[in-house]
């Protein structure tokens, strides 16, 4: 349909073409002025803040210097008197006698006599014994009670390297600037003498005049010394509220702006000072500039609004017509065109709108066809017009894959569980088919049908179909390992492939079409699938002739397929040849696109498995080889212990055995370079070995015993599988805290110093150690969407791998209890909670005080988890609440850790992932009551990507960024690379 020509211009619209450019130019200029004004306001704001910071810093520095000058002259007099007292053997001997309980009155008179000779008639004088206990305190030569035992100013002089110390003392509600000197008698410390002058309003006023600010010194919510304005004026209440703050407080008081800068004078005595710095003079120039800029911005905005209203009046009618036309399009009405108002911009918009409607009309016709097909490949071919509606003869290969024993598996399962299990397998099967360029024709219950060679011609359709069948089989084996780890029954799959001519086209009715293939070759593929046993791939003679050079097959005895009159001898496919060629190409093309030819064999496909004649005993080996390369920073990383690049290999041999219907056994023999990995020699060990007993096959209840994966948490069951997109674990499962498994603190406060001693970090324990493999027994079961696991193990989740194999419960060791409960809210969403409690200490505990019996010290951990999987996106998250019992500590140190990760499949075989994790260490009370962190908080960001090179091989890369709060700790940034092969 051709859009109508321009309509004649009338009235106000006639001048729009002439003035629209000018109006737009004016609006642009006004907007530019407004943007410049806003930018200037931002700059003024930054300069304003910089001026405030500079003013506050200058005032604080001037206050410190002024206070030092005021105290320097007074303390010079005190030092003179102190030298007289410390040099007097009479005073020192009298103090020693008074400390032993002799008459204090005589000692007081002796002190008064010495003070009179030194002409010191006022101020503070305190004598203490060698432990810091006050013996006599004089204020203006009058004895007063003093309960300042353990005062910091005494402790510094008595126990420090220097013979004198300075500080502040609060006696009888009066603050004194004090100076303490150590008293010695014949080389032995017998006590100390403290002299001080009052820090009163006069001192505060002199200090405020020097720094041009108001000052308040307070303790216990009471002002001890202050300038007049800070004591009785409007500043009185705000300065008291700012006492003890960690940063300056900005406030407007009495119409004036102030920065209230706090400072600690004597933390032990609870004495603080607050400096009220006036900001009006510093901010006044910026206020004037800000007023001008705001006025300019408001004026520019007003001009823009007026011009915008003028232009909107001219444009409102055609725009309203476009709005009404858009509403008609939204209702699905495409049989109309809008009026073109002229040749200006709105006219061009109307023409483009009419062209869009014409395109929608065409797309609606296509939608009627696309809604009747299933495959996106078929839809694309229909859009190109290359597929003939009604059918055509094509040479194709057809694949059928069907689950074995699916009905029996689902007899006792809930419908949502059955659907989730089926969708999980169908997703893997569809991915395997699409990787080989096949088209999923349809899903029929637990069976999938795929086409190769149509609708897009593929000369190698037979080879693609056989490779896809091998992929489906291997993907099912990989899924079974995950299911067995979850305590679920494995799945069996039979696959049939046949090649030959078939009719490819659309079947159905005019209202609903389905693109498919029909013919005897398709039926033969379906019959071969029915004949195939669990884990078997059968192909026909026709298919074998096309792929014989590339497959390892065994010809089967002749048989007659249902619906066919003559016998046929199918071939059972073991593996795809070309291993050496694939490896050479992999080395030559490291960055190649997805390699469909890279089909490395598996042990099962090579026939290295055992199945008894009756099928009651089945033993299947699997090998997983991982080559990890690590590039750490120059600084030693706590979680690896290495600072140079190194390669760590890991090889695992899995032996899975089904012993009848009730017993299943699994073992893993591993050779690696330790856990966590490090440079050095390779060591071999038994990673896991357990037996599972299922009383009623088909039900969820089971009992496992042996060396097994701890049921705690969400991550351990996913680690080192396709569900784990990263090389390194999340932070709670990897980073070592300072919690020592072999040493207890000598004092209640020693646990606070561990974080600054590297040996404790290197030998500490994480919240959970990667994948714990303890010895124990676990009972699992479930009903409907709920599933539980409860067990007893020989170690806590954080225990060192060296402790996983021990069964000696002595000293501080002992059994641990662990449990997990999960709930499948919907098939895509699963939530759960885990709990574990047990001792983490080793039997050979070291105590700095000497040999002593250490009671059991438990680690208690609770985890909350959630997992979401929908389409190409999967998300996992976990929150861990952890506490440690520590001998002699005032309370149990606690920490909160977490991780959340997301994985997105970009295209077939390629994925990207991101993970955030962290550990937050809670405050812990010291023996003095002061709370402090017992370790430094840590954060970790992991960015990962992976690519599946073939059915059994994959590569992945990861960049990990770590940060530690409150100290210059190694950042532990790490680049990791991994090549893995499962066969």
Tab-separated table of N, CA and C in Angstrom, residues 811-897:
chain	number	residue	atom	x	y	z
A	811	UNK	N	41.666	-37.091	73.087
A	811	UNK	CA	42.026	-35.694	73.312
A	811	UNK	C	40.869	-34.782	72.972
A	812	UNK	N	41.140	-33.812	72.101
A	812	UNK	CA	40.118	-32.824	71.746
A	812	UNK	C	39.296	-33.243	70.546
A	813	UNK	N	39.560	-34.447	69.942
A	813	UNK	CA	38.812	-34.869	68.762
A	813	UNK	C	37.524	-35.572	69.162
A	814	UNK	N	36.657	-35.805	68.193
A	814	UNK	CA	35.394	-36.475	68.463
A	814	UNK	C	34.490	-36.454	67.265
A	815	UNK	N	33.351	-37.150	67.325
A	815	UNK	CA	32.448	-37.222	66.166
A	815	UNK	C	31.692	-35.925	65.941
A	816	UNK	N	31.248	-35.726	64.686
A	816	UNK	CA	30.464	-34.554	64.301
A	816	UNK	C	29.109	-35.011	63.782
A	817	UNK	N	28.099	-34.187	64.002
A	817	UNK	CA	26.747	-34.449	63.524
A	817	UNK	C	26.440	-33.438	62.423
A	818	UNK	N	25.869	-33.904	61.324
A	818	UNK	CA	25.587	-33.049	60.179
A	818	UNK	C	24.226	-33.415	59.623
A	819	UNK	N	23.507	-32.426	59.103
A	819	UNK	CA	22.182	-32.662	58.518
A	819	UNK	C	21.875	-31.625	57.454
A	820	UNK	N	21.003	-32.006	56.532
A	820	UNK	CA	20.609	-31.115	55.443
A	820	UNK	C	19.171	-31.410	55.063
A	821	UNK	N	18.400	-30.340	54.826
A	821	UNK	CA	17.012	-30.460	54.401
A	821	UNK	C	16.810	-29.549	53.201
A	822	UNK	N	16.262	-30.089	52.108
A	822	UNK	CA	16.006	-29.308	50.906
A	822	UNK	C	14.548	-29.424	50.519
A	823	UNK	N	14.066	-28.391	49.849
A	823	UNK	CA	12.670	-28.322	49.420
A	823	UNK	C	12.632	-27.791	47.995
A	824	UNK	N	12.071	-28.582	47.083
A	824	UNK	CA	11.890	-28.138	45.701
A	824	UNK	C	10.582	-27.365	45.624
A	825	UNK	N	10.685	-26.040	45.716
A	825	UNK	CA	9.481	-25.206	45.697
A	825	UNK	C	8.741	-25.412	44.374
A	826	UNK	N	9.464	-25.295	43.279
A	826	UNK	CA	9.002	-25.639	41.934
A	826	UNK	C	10.184	-26.368	41.295
A	827	UNK	N	9.975	-27.029	40.137
A	827	UNK	CA	11.117	-27.735	39.543
A	827	UNK	C	12.332	-26.845	39.299
A	828	UNK	N	12.142	-25.533	39.062
A	828	UNK	CA	13.265	-24.649	38.780
A	828	UNK	C	13.909	-24.081	40.034
A	829	UNK	N	13.252	-24.161	41.194
A	829	UNK	CA	13.732	-23.511	42.414
A	829	UNK	C	13.847	-24.523	43.535
A	830	UNK	N	15.029	-24.551	44.163
A	830	UNK	CA	15.268	-25.416	45.316
A	830	UNK	C	15.916	-24.601	46.425
A	831	UNK	N	15.379	-24.731	47.645
A	831	UNK	CA	15.940	-24.069	48.819
A	831	UNK	C	16.280	-25.139	49.850
A	832	UNK	N	17.183	-24.802	50.754
A	832	UNK	CA	17.582	-25.783	51.750
A	832	UNK	C	18.295	-25.155	52.917
A	833	UNK	N	18.495	-25.974	53.945
A	833	UNK	CA	19.214	-25.542	55.144
A	833	UNK	C	20.087	-26.705	55.598
A	834	UNK	N	21.313	-26.389	56.061
A	834	UNK	CA	22.256	-27.392	56.555
A	834	UNK	C	22.738	-26.980	57.936
A	835	UNK	N	23.131	-27.992	58.722
A	835	UNK	CA	23.667	-27.708	60.057
A	835	UNK	C	24.698	-28.763	60.400
A	836	UNK	N	25.774	-28.323	61.060
A	836	UNK	CA	26.836	-29.232	61.472
A	836	UNK	C	27.408	-28.759	62.794
A	837	UNK	N	27.748	-29.726	63.644
A	837	UNK	CA	28.405	-29.399	64.906
A	837	UNK	C	29.361	-30.533	65.258
A	838	UNK	N	30.594	-30.175	65.587
A	838	UNK	CA	31.575	-31.172	65.971
A	838	UNK	C	32.911	-30.533	66.237
A	839	UNK	N	33.827	-31.267	66.873
A	839	UNK	CA	35.139	-30.697	67.231
A	839	UNK	C	36.020	-30.517	66.004
A	840	UNK	N	36.772	-29.426	66.024
A	840	UNK	CA	37.686	-29.132	64.933
A	840	UNK	C	39.145	-29.234	65.357
A	841	UNK	N	39.412	-29.370	66.660
A	841	UNK	CA	40.781	-29.436	67.144
A	841	UNK	C	41.372	-30.818	66.927
A	842	UNK	N	42.689	-30.850	66.708
A	842	UNK	CA	43.403	-32.109	66.624
A	842	UNK	C	43.771	-32.599	68.028
A	843	UNK	N	44.050	-33.898	68.158
A	843	UNK	CA	44.399	-34.395	69.505
A	843	UNK	C	45.689	-33.792	70.054
A	844	UNK	N	46.659	-33.481	69.191
A	844	UNK	CA	47.950	-32.958	69.656
A	844	UNK	C	47.888	-31.440	69.803
A	845	UNK	N	47.098	-30.951	70.753
A	845	UNK	CA	46.900	-29.519	70.957
A	845	UNK	C	48.080	-28.944	71.732
A	846	UNK	N	48.540	-27.771	71.283
A	846	UNK	CA	49.624	-27.067	71.978
A	846	UNK	C	49.040	-25.957	72.836
A	847	UNK	N	49.583	-25.832	74.065
A	847	UNK	CA	49.151	-24.774	74.978
A	847	UNK	C	50.395	-23.992	75.390
A	848	UNK	N	50.425	-22.657	75.162
A	848	UNK	CA	51.611	-21.868	75.551
A	848	UNK	C	51.945	-21.980	77.030
A	849	UNK	N	50.981	-22.315	77.871
A	849	UNK	CA	51.244	-22.401	79.311
A	849	UNK	C	51.822	-23.753	79.718
A	850	UNK	N	51.836	-24.723	78.823
A	850	UNK	CA	52.359	-26.029	79.167
A	850	UNK	C	51.319	-27.112	78.998
A	851	UNK	N	51.684	-28.368	79.225
A	851	UNK	CA	50.741	-29.491	79.057
A	851	UNK	C	49.525	-29.335	79.959
A	852	UNK	N	48.358	-29.491	79.342
A	852	UNK	CA	47.107	-29.385	80.092
A	852	UNK	C	46.022	-30.088	79.289
A	853	UNK	N	45.055	-30.634	79.969
A	853	UNK	CA	43.933	-31.306	79.300
A	853	UNK	C	43.004	-30.243	78.706
A	854	UNK	N	42.839	-30.263	77.392
A	854	UNK	CA	41.984	-29.296	76.695
A	854	UNK	C	40.631	-29.932	76.433
A	855	UNK	N	39.550	-29.349	76.898
A	855	UNK	CA	38.230	-29.929	76.596
A	855	UNK	C	37.908	-29.800	75.110
A	856	UNK	N	36.965	-30.607	74.649
A	856	UNK	CA	36.564	-30.563	73.245
A	856	UNK	C	36.075	-29.185	72.828
A	857	UNK	N	36.529	-28.732	71.661
A	857	UNK	CA	36.153	-27.423	71.140
A	857	UNK	C	35.438	-27.629	69.818
A	858	UNK	N	34.188	-27.216	69.764
A	858	UNK	CA	33.330	-27.513	68.623
A	858	UNK	C	33.255	-26.343	67.659
A	859	UNK	N	33.043	-26.687	66.409
A	859	UNK	CA	32.656	-25.734	65.375
A	859	UNK	C	31.185	-25.999	65.060
A	860	UNK	N	30.387	-24.946	65.059
A	860	UNK	CA	28.959	-25.073	64.733
A	860	UNK	C	28.665	-24.175	63.538
A	861	UNK	N	28.129	-24.770	62.475
A	861	UNK	CA	27.893	-24.055	61.224
A	861	UNK	C	26.480	-24.335	60.746
A	862	UNK	N	25.786	-23.269	60.363
A	862	UNK	CA	24.450	-23.381	59.777
A	862	UNK	C	24.477	-22.719	58.406
A	863	UNK	N	23.964	-23.411	57.410
A	863	UNK	CA	23.951	-22.896	56.045
A	863	UNK	C	22.542	-22.800	55.496
A	864	UNK	N	22.271	-21.710	54.789
A	864	UNK	CA	20.998	-21.509	54.093
A	864	UNK	C	21.315	-21.376	52.616
A	865	UNK	N	20.655	-22.138	51.758
A	865	UNK	CA	21.024	-22.212	50.345
A	865	UNK	C	19.798	-22.054	49.455
A	866	UNK	N	20.044	-21.689	48.207
A	866	UNK	CA	18.985	-21.573	47.201
A	866	UNK	C	19.616	-21.776	45.834
A	867	UNK	N	18.881	-22.452	44.941
A	867	UNK	CA	19.338	-22.704	43.577
A	867	UNK	C	18.172	-22.491	42.628
A	868	UNK	N	18.457	-21.779	41.526
A	868	UNK	CA	17.443	-21.518	40.501
A	868	UNK	C	18.059	-21.871	39.154
A	869	UNK	N	17.336	-22.634	38.354
A	869	UNK	CA	17.796	-22.994	37.013
A	869	UNK	C	16.617	-22.855	36.056
A	870	UNK	N	16.798	-22.001	35.071
A	870	UNK	CA	15.745	-21.790	34.091
A	870	UNK	C	16.387	-21.465	32.747
A	871	UNK	N	16.122	-22.302	31.771
A	871	UNK	CA	16.684	-22.076	30.453
A	871	UNK	C	18.199	-22.145	30.491
A	872	UNK	N	18.849	-21.137	29.939
A	872	UNK	CA	20.303	-21.104	29.875
A	872	UNK	C	20.933	-20.485	31.115
A	873	UNK	N	20.135	-20.070	32.097
A	873	UNK	CA	20.648	-19.382	33.284
A	873	UNK	C	20.463	-20.258	34.517
A	874	UNK	N	21.510	-20.342	35.324
A	874	UNK	CA	21.422	-21.025	36.621
A	874	UNK	C	22.081	-20.137	37.671
A	875	UNK	N	21.469	-20.074	38.849
A	875	UNK	CA	21.941	-19.216	39.943
A	875	UNK	C	22.002	-20.062	41.213
A	876	UNK	N	23.099	-19.936	41.954
A	876	UNK	CA	23.275	-20.616	43.241
A	876	UNK	C	23.695	-19.582	44.279
A	877	UNK	N	23.242	-19.780	45.501
A	877	UNK	CA	23.643	-18.900	46.590
A	877	UNK	C	23.614	-19.642	47.912
A	878	UNK	N	24.462	-19.182	48.853
A	878	UNK	CA	24.535	-19.839	50.146
A	878	UNK	C	24.996	-18.828	51.194
A	879	UNK	N	24.379	-18.898	52.379
A	879	UNK	CA	24.733	-18.063	53.525
A	879	UNK	C	25.119	-18.988	54.670
A	880	UNK	N	26.313	-18.789	55.249
A	880	UNK	CA	26.832	-19.648	56.309
A	880	UNK	C	27.021	-18.835	57.580
A	881	UNK	N	26.471	-19.330	58.683
A	881	UNK	CA	26.640	-18.739	60.007
A	881	UNK	C	27.507	-19.696	60.814
A	882	UNK	N	28.655	-19.216	61.277
A	882	UNK	CA	29.670	-20.111	61.824
A	882	UNK	C	30.154	-19.596	63.172
A	883	UNK	N	30.432	-20.506	64.096
A	883	UNK	CA	31.003	-20.126	65.393
A	883	UNK	C	32.007	-21.191	65.822
A	884	UNK	N	33.028	-20.749	66.595
A	884	UNK	CA	34.106	-21.635	67.045
A	884	UNK	C	34.199	-21.543	68.572
A	885	UNK	N	34.264	-22.659	69.223
A	885	UNK	CA	34.579	-22.663	70.642
A	885	UNK	C	36.100	-22.591	70.784
A	886	UNK	N	36.590	-21.611	71.574
A	886	UNK	CA	38.029	-21.409	71.752
A	886	UNK	C	38.325	-21.407	73.246
A	887	UNK	N	39.194	-22.290	73.658
A	887	UNK	CA	39.587	-22.422	75.053
A	887	UNK	C	40.192	-21.120	75.559
A	888	UNK	N	39.697	-20.618	76.681
A	888	UNK	CA	40.103	-19.393	77.374
A	888	UNK	C	39.494	-18.121	76.764
A	889	UNK	N	38.954	-18.158	75.554
A	889	UNK	CA	38.354	-16.951	74.978
A	889	UNK	C	37.112	-16.568	75.780
A	890	UNK	N	36.826	-15.248	75.820
A	890	UNK	CA	35.682	-14.773	76.598
A	890	UNK	C	34.348	-15.227	76.003
A	891	UNK	N	34.306	-15.453	74.706
A	891	UNK	CA	33.093	-15.915	74.033
A	891	UNK	C	33.511	-16.615	72.749
A	892	UNK	N	32.545	-17.257	72.098
A	892	UNK	CA	32.833	-17.994	70.865
A	892	UNK	C	32.995	-17.020	69.700
A	893	UNK	N	34.144	-17.004	69.029
A	893	UNK	CA	34.285	-16.172	67.814
A	893	UNK	C	33.291	-16.621	66.745
A	894	UNK	N	32.660	-15.644	66.077
A	894	UNK	CA	31.647	-15.940	65.069
A	894	UNK	C	31.996	-15.240	63.762
A	895	UNK	N	31.524	-15.821	62.679
A	895	UNK	CA	31.683	-15.198	61.370
A	895	UNK	C	30.464	-15.501	60.516
A	896	UNK	N	30.226	-14.628	59.537
A	896	UNK	CA	29.142	-14.786	58.575
A	896	UNK	C	29.770	-14.768	57.185
A	897	UNK	N	29.514	-15.799	56.402
A	897	UNK	CA	30.085	-15.886	55.060
A	897	UNK	C	28.972	-16.180	54.057
